[in-house]
Amino acid sequence: VKASNSLSFSLQAKMSRPVQARRLEGIDKNIWVEFVKLAATYSKVNLGQGFPDFPAPDFLTEAFMRALSGGNHMLHQYTRAFGHPPLVKVLAQFFEKLLGRDLDPMTNVMVTVGAYQALFCCFQALVDEGDEVIIIEPFFDCYEPMVKMAGGTPVFVPLRPNPPKDGKLMSSADWQLDPGELASKFSERTKAIVLNSPNNPLGKVFSRGELGLIAELCVKHDVLCISDEVYEWLVYDGKQHIRIASLDGMWDRTVIVGSAGKTFSATGWKVGWVVGPDRLLQHLRTVHQNSVYHCATIAQEAVAQGFQRELMLYGKPESYFVQLPKELQQKRDWLVQSLDGMGMKPIVPEGTYFLVADISQFKSDVPDVPNSDEPYDCRFAKWMVKNKGLAAIPLSAFYSEAHKNNYTNFIRFCFAKEEATLKAANDILQKWKQEKTS
Ligand code: PMP
């Protein structure tokens, strides 16, 4: 009797009620899960996900080793919740220089678990149920689910491609906002706009004029700006990264998001930060203290030392922030050449790790399937990794559901890779070209 009682009890104990919180509805799919797995299974050369395969600089890894095994055993313990003091101090000094204003390390800077958690804090702290958040397409894909999780409604506005003149290669600068269209997205419901310059995936570096237009609309409609600047040092051809927070009326309404991962080529360390006015950051601190609370002390200590070095060498040829973009520009140019030589027209990026290329001339390799649920670029990228061993990411992954079918002829490559990796990619592309022409 006892046994059957416990059996019926355990049957009843099986849960049947829905367990998923409503805020997760519709955001469970994530392109990276699928494409990272495909790359791991099939790729010989992985130019998909955005991380370098070259080492982080010696001065940074040496700083980490010193922090790990130097005399200060307290670096193995918790540090200040809102940022390890040496790191927030040097970040404040650095951004004082960049923004031309005084900053308080304790209230104008907060350290996060990568830029990803910085973004999460921004949306959770600043977006309410019913608020609208403007997102410029194509966009780093996490903005949309993060806005939704906060109860907000994303409102999308696309960068529109203008064909280049006289047969030149297209540049990321040829993708522009339509000023009237952008203005039409602002209303009394708009709480914030997300700006990502330099932009992932296009590599677009917004000009002063474009930023001025966004700033004017933010001020006119009293809107916040979440400015994702993780690629701030990765700008090419002598272009300049302009910080929207430095434009008139913007400091007070902007949160700048940054990443040591991209800044020092150490994406696995997951050290990020926000810089902004205390009246905004105080609310981000509330999210941080009720979720993550602390970030790894040793990584923060090492990043602090990296910034101290860069502060000393600021603008000098030995500075990593001067050297890294030079090296990446060379890598960009190699990949541009490889793709152009193969008929996969590259859109030359002005910044970032990424390059978007046009695959519309490849219908003989991967034919169109009319009325397919899967965008062409997704099918193409899957075919390419399985048949050619080369991994890239479909551009439609960086668009909202409503707009992704307008941009299905492009894929994104990451060129922050060793010369040997880019040569191996070139070999694949050249072999492919020979097969097509023979
Ligand atoms: N923003 C953008 C635009 C990115 O591309 C990335 C990383 N791919 C992040 C934020 C997240 O950076 P982190 O690795 O520091 O969390």
GROMACS .gro file of C-alpha atoms and ligand atoms in nm:
model
  454
    1VAL     CA    1   0.000   0.000   0.000
    2LYS     CA    2   0.282   0.228   0.097
    3ALA     CA    3   0.465   0.168  -0.230
    4SER     CA    4   0.160   0.241  -0.447
    5ASN     CA    5   0.087   0.558  -0.246
    6SER     CA    6   0.433   0.692  -0.304
    7LEU     CA    7   0.407   0.596  -0.671
    8SER     CA    8   0.082   0.790  -0.720
    9PHE     CA    9   0.236   1.080  -0.527
   10SER     CA   10   0.539   1.087  -0.752
   11LEU     CA   11   0.313   1.075  -1.061
   12GLN     CA   12   0.114   1.368  -0.927
   13ALA     CA   13   0.436   1.550  -0.847
   14LYS     CA   14   0.525   1.566  -1.215
   15MET     CA   15   0.469   1.926  -1.311
   16SER     CA   16   0.217   2.011  -1.576
   17ARG     CA   17   0.183   2.390  -1.537
   18PRO     CA   18   0.368   2.612  -1.787
   19VAL     CA   19   0.707   2.701  -1.645
   20GLN     CA   20   0.839   2.962  -1.886
   21ALA     CA   21   0.809   3.323  -1.778
   22ARG     CA   22   0.603   3.526  -2.026
   23ARG     CA   23   0.890   3.766  -2.085
   24LEU     CA   24   1.079   3.488  -2.264
   25GLU     CA   25   0.809   3.432  -2.525
   26GLY     CA   26   0.943   3.461  -2.878
   27ILE     CA   27   1.304   3.520  -2.780
   28ASP     CA   28   1.420   3.162  -2.729
   29LYS     CA   29   1.583   3.125  -3.074
   30ASN     CA   30   1.938   3.249  -3.114
   31ILE     CA   31   2.127   3.235  -3.441
   32TRP     CA   32   2.464   3.193  -3.271
   33VAL     CA   33   2.376   2.864  -3.107
   34GLU     CA   34   2.309   2.709  -3.448
   35PHE     CA   35   2.593   2.871  -3.641
   36VAL     CA   36   2.859   2.821  -3.374
   37LYS     CA   37   2.768   2.450  -3.373
   38LEU     CA   38   2.780   2.430  -3.754
   39ALA     CA   39   3.120   2.599  -3.755
   40ALA     CA   40   3.251   2.360  -3.487
   41THR     CA   41   3.127   2.059  -3.684
   42TYR     CA   42   3.218   2.151  -4.042
   43SER     CA   43   3.448   2.450  -4.072
   44LYS     CA   44   3.810   2.430  -4.181
   45VAL     CA   45   3.830   2.808  -4.159
   46ASN     CA   46   3.601   2.989  -3.919
   47LEU     CA   47   3.534   3.351  -4.009
   48GLY     CA   48   3.196   3.340  -3.835
   49GLN     CA   49   3.183   3.453  -3.473
   50GLY     CA   50   3.360   3.779  -3.382
   51PHE     CA   51   3.675   3.699  -3.192
   52PRO     CA   52   4.046   3.714  -3.280
   53ASP     CA   53   4.244   3.393  -3.321
   54PHE     CA   54   4.568   3.586  -3.259
   55PRO     CA   55   4.700   3.630  -2.904
   56ALA     CA   56   4.611   3.917  -2.674
   57PRO     CA   57   4.909   4.155  -2.631
   58ASP     CA   58   5.191   4.040  -2.400
   59PHE     CA   59   5.159   4.343  -2.172
   60LEU     CA   60   4.802   4.238  -2.095
   61THR     CA   61   4.860   3.867  -2.038
   62GLU     CA   62   5.167   3.950  -1.828
   63ALA     CA   63   4.953   4.185  -1.618
   64PHE     CA   64   4.707   3.899  -1.568
   65MET     CA   65   4.989   3.664  -1.456
   66ARG     CA   66   5.120   3.924  -1.212
   67ALA     CA   67   4.770   3.969  -1.072
   68LEU     CA   68   4.728   3.593  -1.045
   69SER     CA   69   5.054   3.497  -0.882
   70GLY     CA   70   5.205   3.823  -0.758
   71GLY     CA   71   5.207   3.898  -0.390
   72ASN     CA   72   4.856   4.042  -0.356
   73HIS     CA   73   4.638   3.749  -0.253
   74MET     CA   74   4.343   3.984  -0.207
   75LEU     CA   75   4.310   3.990  -0.586
   76HIS     CA   76   4.155   3.643  -0.548
   77GLN     CA   77   3.870   3.790  -0.343
   78TYR     CA   78   3.568   4.007  -0.420
   79THR     CA   79   3.643   4.363  -0.508
   80ARG     CA   80   3.419   4.672  -0.519
   81ALA     CA   81   3.083   4.567  -0.667
   82PHE     CA   82   3.055   4.847  -0.924
   83GLY     CA   83   3.412   4.810  -1.044
   84HIS     CA   84   3.759   4.734  -0.911
   85PRO     CA   85   3.891   5.076  -0.795
   86PRO     CA   86   4.209   5.077  -1.011
   87LEU     CA   87   4.000   4.999  -1.319
   88VAL     CA   88   3.724   5.257  -1.268
   89LYS     CA   89   3.991   5.515  -1.185
   90VAL     CA   90   4.191   5.462  -1.502
   91LEU     CA   91   3.876   5.435  -1.716
   92ALA     CA   92   3.763   5.769  -1.573
   93GLN     CA   93   4.103   5.923  -1.656
   94PHE     CA   94   4.093   5.781  -2.007
   95PHE     CA   95   3.740   5.894  -2.083
   96GLU     CA   96   3.808   6.238  -1.936
   97LYS     CA   97   4.063   6.273  -2.214
   98LEU     CA   98   3.830   6.135  -2.481
   99LEU     CA   99   3.522   6.331  -2.378
  100GLY     CA  100   3.688   6.648  -2.252
  101ARG     CA  101   3.500   6.653  -1.922
  102ASP     CA  102   3.568   6.566  -1.557
  103LEU     CA  103   3.452   6.223  -1.448
  104ASP     CA  104   3.405   6.069  -1.105
  105PRO     CA  105   3.533   5.709  -1.118
  106MET     CA  106   3.284   5.599  -0.853
  107THR     CA  107   2.968   5.740  -1.010
  108ASN     CA  108   3.041   5.791  -1.381
  109VAL     CA  109   3.191   5.447  -1.452
  110MET     CA  110   3.069   5.095  -1.381
  111VAL     CA  111   3.241   4.767  -1.470
  112THR     CA  112   3.031   4.482  -1.612
  113VAL     CA  113   3.066   4.122  -1.733
  114GLY     CA  114   3.150   4.225  -2.087
  115ALA     CA  115   2.961   4.480  -2.291
  116TYR     CA  116   2.680   4.224  -2.305
  117GLN     CA  117   2.595   4.270  -1.937
  118ALA     CA  118   2.641   4.644  -1.975
  119LEU     CA  119   2.369   4.640  -2.241
  120PHE     CA  120   2.146   4.421  -2.023
  121CYS     CA  121   2.182   4.669  -1.735
  122CYS     CA  122   2.095   4.959  -1.968
  123PHE     CA  123   1.771   4.803  -2.094
  124GLN     CA  124   1.662   4.672  -1.754
  125ALA     CA  125   1.736   5.000  -1.581
  126LEU     CA  126   1.601   5.245  -1.837
  127VAL     CA  127   1.319   5.076  -2.033
  128ASP     CA  128   0.969   5.030  -1.895
  129GLU     CA  129   0.663   4.835  -2.011
  130GLY     CA  130   0.525   5.015  -2.313
  131ASP     CA  131   0.838   5.217  -2.389
  132GLU     CA  132   0.965   5.218  -2.745
  133VAL     CA  133   1.332   5.177  -2.824
  134ILE     CA  134   1.464   5.268  -3.169
  135ILE     CA  135   1.714   5.019  -3.314
  136ILE     CA  136   1.910   5.092  -3.631
  137GLU     CA  137   1.924   4.793  -3.869
  138PRO     CA  138   2.135   4.589  -3.922
  139PHE     CA  139   2.207   4.554  -3.549
  140PHE     CA  140   2.397   4.337  -3.302
  141ASP     CA  141   2.121   4.084  -3.249
  142CYS     CA  142   2.090   4.090  -2.868
  143TYR     CA  143   1.939   4.442  -2.861
  144GLU     CA  144   1.597   4.316  -2.970
  145PRO     CA  145   1.545   4.039  -2.710
  146MET     CA  146   1.694   4.259  -2.437
  147VAL     CA  147   1.444   4.537  -2.512
  148LYS     CA  148   1.162   4.284  -2.513
  149MET     CA  149   1.273   4.125  -2.185
  150ALA     CA  150   1.255   4.469  -2.029
  151GLY     CA  151   0.894   4.499  -2.151
  152GLY     CA  152   0.978   4.752  -2.422
  153THR     CA  153   0.889   4.754  -2.790
  154PRO     CA  154   1.170   4.770  -3.045
  155VAL     CA  155   1.111   5.009  -3.337
  156PHE     CA  156   1.340   4.945  -3.631
  157VAL     CA  157   1.488   5.188  -3.878
  158PRO     CA  158   1.716   5.055  -4.154
  159LEU     CA  159   2.041   5.186  -4.293
  160ARG     CA  160   1.969   5.200  -4.666
  161PRO     CA  161   2.237   5.102  -4.920
  162ASN     CA  162   2.316   5.353  -5.195
  163PRO     CA  163   2.494   5.192  -5.490
  164PRO     CA  164   2.846   5.332  -5.533
  165LYS     CA  165   2.933   5.533  -5.840
  166ASP     CA  166   3.169   5.435  -6.123
  167GLY     CA  167   3.201   5.063  -6.052
  168LYS     CA  168   3.382   5.116  -5.721
  169LEU     CA  169   3.344   4.868  -5.437
  170MET     CA  170   3.066   4.963  -5.198
  171SER     CA  171   3.176   5.105  -4.861
  172SER     CA  172   2.997   5.074  -4.529
  173ALA     CA  173   2.963   5.456  -4.557
  174ASP     CA  174   2.724   5.397  -4.850
  175TRP     CA  175   2.470   5.259  -4.601
  176GLN     CA  176   2.284   5.556  -4.462
  177LEU     CA  177   1.982   5.654  -4.258
  178ASP     CA  178   1.700   5.833  -4.436
  179PRO     CA  179   1.663   6.145  -4.215
  180GLY     CA  180   1.286   6.168  -4.270
  181GLU     CA  181   1.237   5.800  -4.195
  182LEU     CA  182   1.451   5.823  -3.880
  183ALA     CA  183   1.258   6.129  -3.757
  184SER     CA  184   0.927   5.949  -3.817
  185LYS     CA  185   1.023   5.677  -3.565
  186PHE     CA  186   1.050   5.923  -3.273
  187SER     CA  187   0.734   5.986  -3.072
  188GLU     CA  188   0.630   6.053  -2.712
  189ARG     CA  189   0.656   5.676  -2.653
  190THR     CA  190   1.025   5.668  -2.751
  191LYS     CA  191   1.245   5.618  -2.445
  192ALA     CA  192   1.579   5.543  -2.607
  193ILE     CA  193   1.771   5.486  -2.927
  194VAL     CA  194   2.048   5.229  -2.955
  195LEU     CA  195   2.346   5.352  -3.152
  196ASN     CA  196   2.629   5.117  -3.247
  197SER     CA  197   2.919   5.299  -3.408
  198PRO     CA  198   3.142   5.146  -3.538
  199ASN     CA  199   2.860   4.914  -3.634
  200ASN     CA  200   2.849   4.536  -3.615
  201PRO     CA  201   2.787   4.383  -3.876
  202LEU     CA  202   2.848   4.646  -4.150
  203GLY     CA  203   3.156   4.816  -4.006
  204LYS     CA  204   2.993   5.154  -4.060
  205VAL     CA  205   3.148   5.444  -3.868
  206PHE     CA  206   2.880   5.710  -3.827
  207SER     CA  207   2.987   6.055  -3.946
  208ARG     CA  208   2.960   6.371  -3.740
  209GLY     CA  209   2.665   6.475  -3.956
  210GLU     CA  210   2.479   6.147  -3.897
  211LEU     CA  211   2.547   6.161  -3.524
  212GLY     CA  212   2.436   6.525  -3.518
  213LEU     CA  213   2.102   6.427  -3.671
  214ILE     CA  214   2.049   6.152  -3.412
  215ALA     CA  215   2.152   6.388  -3.130
  216GLU     CA  216   1.913   6.658  -3.249
  217LEU     CA  217   1.622   6.411  -3.247
  218CYS     CA  218   1.720   6.279  -2.903
  219VAL     CA  219   1.722   6.631  -2.759
  220LYS     CA  220   1.400   6.733  -2.938
  221HIS     CA  221   1.209   6.428  -2.810
  222ASP     CA  222   1.391   6.398  -2.476
  223VAL     CA  223   1.520   6.050  -2.560
  224LEU     CA  224   1.811   5.852  -2.412
  225CYS     CA  225   2.097   5.713  -2.620
  226ILE     CA  226   2.250   5.374  -2.546
  227SER     CA  227   2.576   5.405  -2.736
  228ASP     CA  228   2.747   5.072  -2.797
  229GLU     CA  229   3.106   5.168  -2.878
  230VAL     CA  230   3.282   4.835  -2.828
  231TYR     CA  231   3.476   4.880  -3.156
  232GLU     CA  232   3.581   5.237  -3.072
  233TRP     CA  233   3.952   5.174  -3.145
  234LEU     CA  234   3.897   4.968  -3.458
  235VAL     CA  235   3.860   5.238  -3.721
  236TYR     CA  236   4.045   5.240  -4.055
  237ASP     CA  237   4.172   5.464  -4.336
  238GLY     CA  238   4.235   5.756  -4.098
  239LYS     CA  239   3.862   5.779  -4.011
  240GLN     CA  240   3.776   5.915  -3.669
  241HIS     CA  241   3.542   5.759  -3.415
  242ILE     CA  242   3.319   6.035  -3.281
  243ARG     CA  243   3.152   5.986  -2.944
  244ILE     CA  244   2.790   6.099  -2.953
  245ALA     CA  245   2.814   6.184  -2.580
  246SER     CA  246   3.049   6.467  -2.676
  247LEU     CA  247   2.785   6.640  -2.893
  248ASP     CA  248   2.574   6.924  -2.754
  249GLY     CA  249   2.304   6.813  -2.512
  250MET     CA  250   2.402   6.445  -2.527
  251TRP     CA  251   2.621   6.374  -2.221
  252ASP     CA  252   2.327   6.394  -1.988
  253ARG     CA  253   2.123   6.142  -2.187
  254THR     CA  254   2.388   5.895  -2.309
  255VAL     CA  255   2.532   5.575  -2.167
  256ILE     CA  256   2.854   5.466  -2.340
  257VAL     CA  257   2.911   5.089  -2.351
  258GLY     CA  258   3.265   4.950  -2.394
  259SER     CA  259   3.448   4.617  -2.395
  260ALA     CA  260   3.800   4.517  -2.294
  261GLY     CA  261   3.738   4.206  -2.504
  262LYS     CA  262   3.742   4.407  -2.827
  263THR     CA  263   3.979   4.678  -2.701
  264PHE     CA  264   4.256   4.436  -2.599
  265SER     CA  265   4.174   4.134  -2.820
  266ALA     CA  266   4.070   3.924  -2.519
  267THR     CA  267   3.701   3.853  -2.572
  268GLY     CA  268   3.707   3.558  -2.330
  269TRP     CA  269   3.789   3.780  -2.032
  270LYS     CA  270   3.443   3.935  -2.046
  271VAL     CA  271   3.533   4.269  -1.891
  272GLY     CA  272   3.312   4.556  -2.005
  273TRP     CA  273   3.203   4.894  -1.875
  274VAL     CA  274   2.956   5.178  -1.895
  275VAL     CA  275   3.046   5.546  -1.878
  276GLY     CA  276   2.779   5.810  -1.829
  277PRO     CA  277   2.612   6.058  -1.596
  278ASP     CA  278   2.534   5.944  -1.242
  279ARG     CA  279   2.163   6.018  -1.290
  280LEU     CA  280   2.154   5.726  -1.540
  281LEU     CA  281   2.428   5.504  -1.397
  282GLN     CA  282   2.270   5.497  -1.050
  283HIS     CA  283   1.987   5.288  -1.200
  284LEU     CA  284   2.227   5.060  -1.383
  285ARG     CA  285   2.400   5.001  -1.048
  286THR     CA  286   2.066   4.885  -0.907
  287VAL     CA  287   2.035   4.620  -1.182
  288HIS     CA  288   2.399   4.519  -1.139
  289GLN     CA  289   2.377   4.480  -0.760
  290ASN     CA  290   2.065   4.267  -0.796
  291SER     CA  291   2.199   4.038  -1.064
  292VAL     CA  292   2.574   3.991  -1.113
  293TYR     CA  293   2.704   4.203  -0.824
  294HIS     CA  294   3.078   4.143  -0.879
  295CYS     CA  295   3.299   4.091  -1.180
  296ALA     CA  296   3.618   3.882  -1.170
  297THR     CA  297   3.882   4.079  -0.978
  298ILE     CA  298   4.196   3.949  -1.150
  299ALA     CA  299   4.068   4.025  -1.500
  300GLN     CA  300   3.975   4.377  -1.387
  301GLU     CA  301   4.318   4.431  -1.233
  302ALA     CA  302   4.490   4.322  -1.556
  303VAL     CA  303   4.264   4.542  -1.773
  304ALA     CA  304   4.337   4.835  -1.540
  305GLN     CA  305   4.709   4.784  -1.601
  306GLY     CA  306   4.647   4.761  -1.975
  307PHE     CA  307   4.471   5.099  -1.966
  308GLN     CA  308   4.746   5.252  -1.752
  309ARG     CA  309   4.995   5.155  -2.021
  310GLU     CA  310   4.773   5.294  -2.294
  311LEU     CA  311   4.722   5.617  -2.103
  312MET     CA  312   5.100   5.665  -2.091
  313LEU     CA  313   5.143   5.584  -2.460
  314TYR     CA  314   4.829   5.766  -2.575
  315GLY     CA  315   4.856   5.858  -2.945
  316LYS     CA  316   5.214   5.722  -2.970
  317PRO     CA  317   5.313   5.463  -3.231
  318GLU     CA  318   5.375   5.199  -2.957
  319SER     CA  319   5.019   5.232  -2.830
  320TYR     CA  320   4.811   4.916  -2.882
  321PHE     CA  321   4.518   5.139  -2.976
  322VAL     CA  322   4.731   5.272  -3.263
  323GLN     CA  323   4.885   4.938  -3.362
  324LEU     CA  324   4.578   4.715  -3.354
  325PRO     CA  325   4.372   4.909  -3.612
  326LYS     CA  326   4.676   4.921  -3.843
  327GLU     CA  327   4.708   4.544  -3.828
  328LEU     CA  328   4.337   4.492  -3.871
  329GLN     CA  329   4.320   4.726  -4.168
  330GLN     CA  330   4.579   4.509  -4.343
  331LYS     CA  331   4.372   4.198  -4.262
  332ARG     CA  332   4.060   4.371  -4.390
  333ASP     CA  333   4.237   4.450  -4.717
  334TRP     CA  334   4.349   4.089  -4.762
  335LEU     CA  335   3.996   3.962  -4.719
  336VAL     CA  336   3.855   4.235  -4.947
  337GLN     CA  337   4.098   4.118  -5.217
  338SER     CA  338   4.020   3.749  -5.171
  339LEU     CA  339   3.646   3.805  -5.190
  340ASP     CA  340   3.659   4.054  -5.476
  341GLY     CA  341   3.880   3.817  -5.675
  342MET     CA  342   3.615   3.550  -5.634
  343GLY     CA  343   3.312   3.763  -5.732
  344MET     CA  344   3.173   3.784  -5.379
  345LYS     CA  345   3.160   4.164  -5.375
  346PRO     CA  346   3.276   4.297  -5.037
  347ILE     CA  347   3.132   4.608  -4.872
  348VAL     CA  348   3.453   4.770  -4.749
  349PRO     CA  349   3.410   4.838  -4.375
  350GLU     CA  350   3.536   5.161  -4.217
  351GLY     CA  351   3.574   4.990  -3.879
  352THR     CA  352   3.518   4.678  -3.660
  353TYR     CA  353   3.620   4.314  -3.704
  354PHE     CA  354   3.365   4.254  -3.978
  355LEU     CA  355   3.309   4.266  -4.348
  356VAL     CA  356   2.980   4.201  -4.528
  357ALA     CA  357   2.990   4.048  -4.878
  358ASP     CA  358   2.732   4.016  -5.155
  359ILE     CA  359   2.641   3.657  -5.251
  360SER     CA  360   2.383   3.737  -5.516
  361GLN     CA  361   2.611   3.601  -5.793
  362PHE     CA  362   2.616   3.252  -5.642
  363LYS     CA  363   2.273   3.123  -5.739
  364SER     CA  364   2.438   2.853  -5.954
  365ASP     CA  365   2.598   2.708  -5.638
  366VAL     CA  366   2.299   2.756  -5.410
  367PRO     CA  367   1.976   2.808  -5.603
  368ASP     CA  368   1.685   3.015  -5.479
  369VAL     CA  369   1.400   2.819  -5.323
  370PRO     CA  370   1.080   3.017  -5.380
  371ASN     CA  371   0.864   3.063  -5.067
  372SER     CA  372   1.125   2.904  -4.842
  373ASP     CA  373   1.086   2.983  -4.471
  374GLU     CA  374   1.462   3.012  -4.445
  375PRO     CA  375   1.624   3.328  -4.585
  376TYR     CA  376   1.861   3.268  -4.878
  377ASP     CA  377   2.169   3.390  -4.690
  378CYS     CA  378   2.106   3.136  -4.410
  379ARG     CA  379   2.085   2.851  -4.659
  380PHE     CA  380   2.393   2.985  -4.837
  381ALA     CA  381   2.600   3.012  -4.517
  382LYS     CA  382   2.503   2.659  -4.414
  383TRP     CA  383   2.587   2.526  -4.760
  384MET     CA  384   2.920   2.709  -4.759
  385VAL     CA  385   3.036   2.571  -4.424
  386LYS     CA  386   2.926   2.217  -4.511
  387ASN     CA  387   3.060   2.210  -4.868
  388LYS     CA  388   3.353   2.450  -4.860
  389GLY     CA  389   3.451   2.439  -4.493
  390LEU     CA  390   3.428   2.819  -4.465
  391ALA     CA  391   3.210   2.962  -4.186
  392ALA     CA  392   3.037   3.303  -4.204
  393ILE     CA  393   2.715   3.448  -4.060
  394PRO     CA  394   2.405   3.541  -4.265
  395LEU     CA  395   2.328   3.914  -4.260
  396SER     CA  396   1.955   3.856  -4.217
  397ALA     CA  397   2.037   3.745  -3.859
  398PHE     CA  398   2.101   4.114  -3.788
  399TYR     CA  399   1.752   4.225  -3.893
  400SER     CA  400   1.410   4.216  -3.732
  401GLU     CA  401   1.166   3.945  -3.840
  402ALA     CA  402   0.968   4.199  -4.045
  403HIS     CA  403   1.269   4.321  -4.244
  404LYS     CA  404   1.500   4.020  -4.269
  405ASN     CA  405   1.358   3.913  -4.607
  406ASN     CA  406   1.477   4.239  -4.763
  407TYR     CA  407   1.843   4.161  -4.691
  408THR     CA  408   1.910   3.799  -4.783
  409ASN     CA  409   2.197   3.841  -5.030
  410PHE     CA  410   2.479   3.910  -4.786
  411ILE     CA  411   2.698   3.722  -4.540
  412ARG     CA  412   2.929   3.856  -4.268
  413PHE     CA  413   3.292   3.753  -4.228
  414CYS     CA  414   3.517   3.826  -3.930
  415PHE     CA  415   3.870   3.925  -4.039
  416ALA     CA  416   4.023   3.962  -3.691
  417LYS     CA  417   4.227   3.650  -3.765
  418GLU     CA  418   4.588   3.536  -3.805
  419GLU     CA  419   4.742   3.586  -4.148
  420ALA     CA  420   4.750   3.206  -4.187
  421THR     CA  421   4.375   3.182  -4.125
  422LEU     CA  422   4.303   3.449  -4.386
  423LYS     CA  423   4.539   3.274  -4.631
  424ALA     CA  424   4.353   2.947  -4.572
  425ALA     CA  425   4.025   3.131  -4.642
  426ASN     CA  426   4.178   3.272  -4.961
  427ASP     CA  427   4.284   2.919  -5.069
  428ILE     CA  428   3.927   2.796  -5.025
  429LEU     CA  429   3.789   3.089  -5.224
  430GLN     CA  430   4.042   3.052  -5.507
  431LYS     CA  431   3.981   2.677  -5.535
  432TRP     CA  432   3.609   2.744  -5.543
  433LYS     CA  433   3.659   2.999  -5.819
  434GLN     CA  434   3.861   2.750  -6.027
  435GLU     CA  435   3.589   2.487  -5.985
  436LYS     CA  436   3.331   2.737  -6.104
  437THR     CA  437   3.525   2.838  -6.413
  438SER     CA  438   3.656   2.494  -6.514
  439PMP     N1  439   2.822   4.499  -2.868
  439PMP     C1  440   2.861   4.464  -2.992
  439PMP     C2  441   2.825   4.551  -3.107
  439PMP     C3  442   2.932   4.345  -3.012
  439PMP     O1  443   2.969   4.310  -3.136
  439PMP     C4  444   2.964   4.263  -2.900
  439PMP     C5  445   3.040   4.134  -2.914
  439PMP     N2  446   3.028   4.067  -3.033
  439PMP     C6  447   2.921   4.304  -2.772
  439PMP     C7  448   2.851   4.422  -2.761
  439PMP     C8  449   2.949   4.223  -2.651
  439PMP     O2  450   3.080   4.241  -2.606
  439PMP     P1  451   3.143   4.158  -2.485
  439PMP     O3  452   3.211   4.039  -2.545
  439PMP     O4  453   3.239   4.252  -2.419
  439PMP     O5  454   3.032   4.118  -2.394
   0.00000   0.00000   0.00000
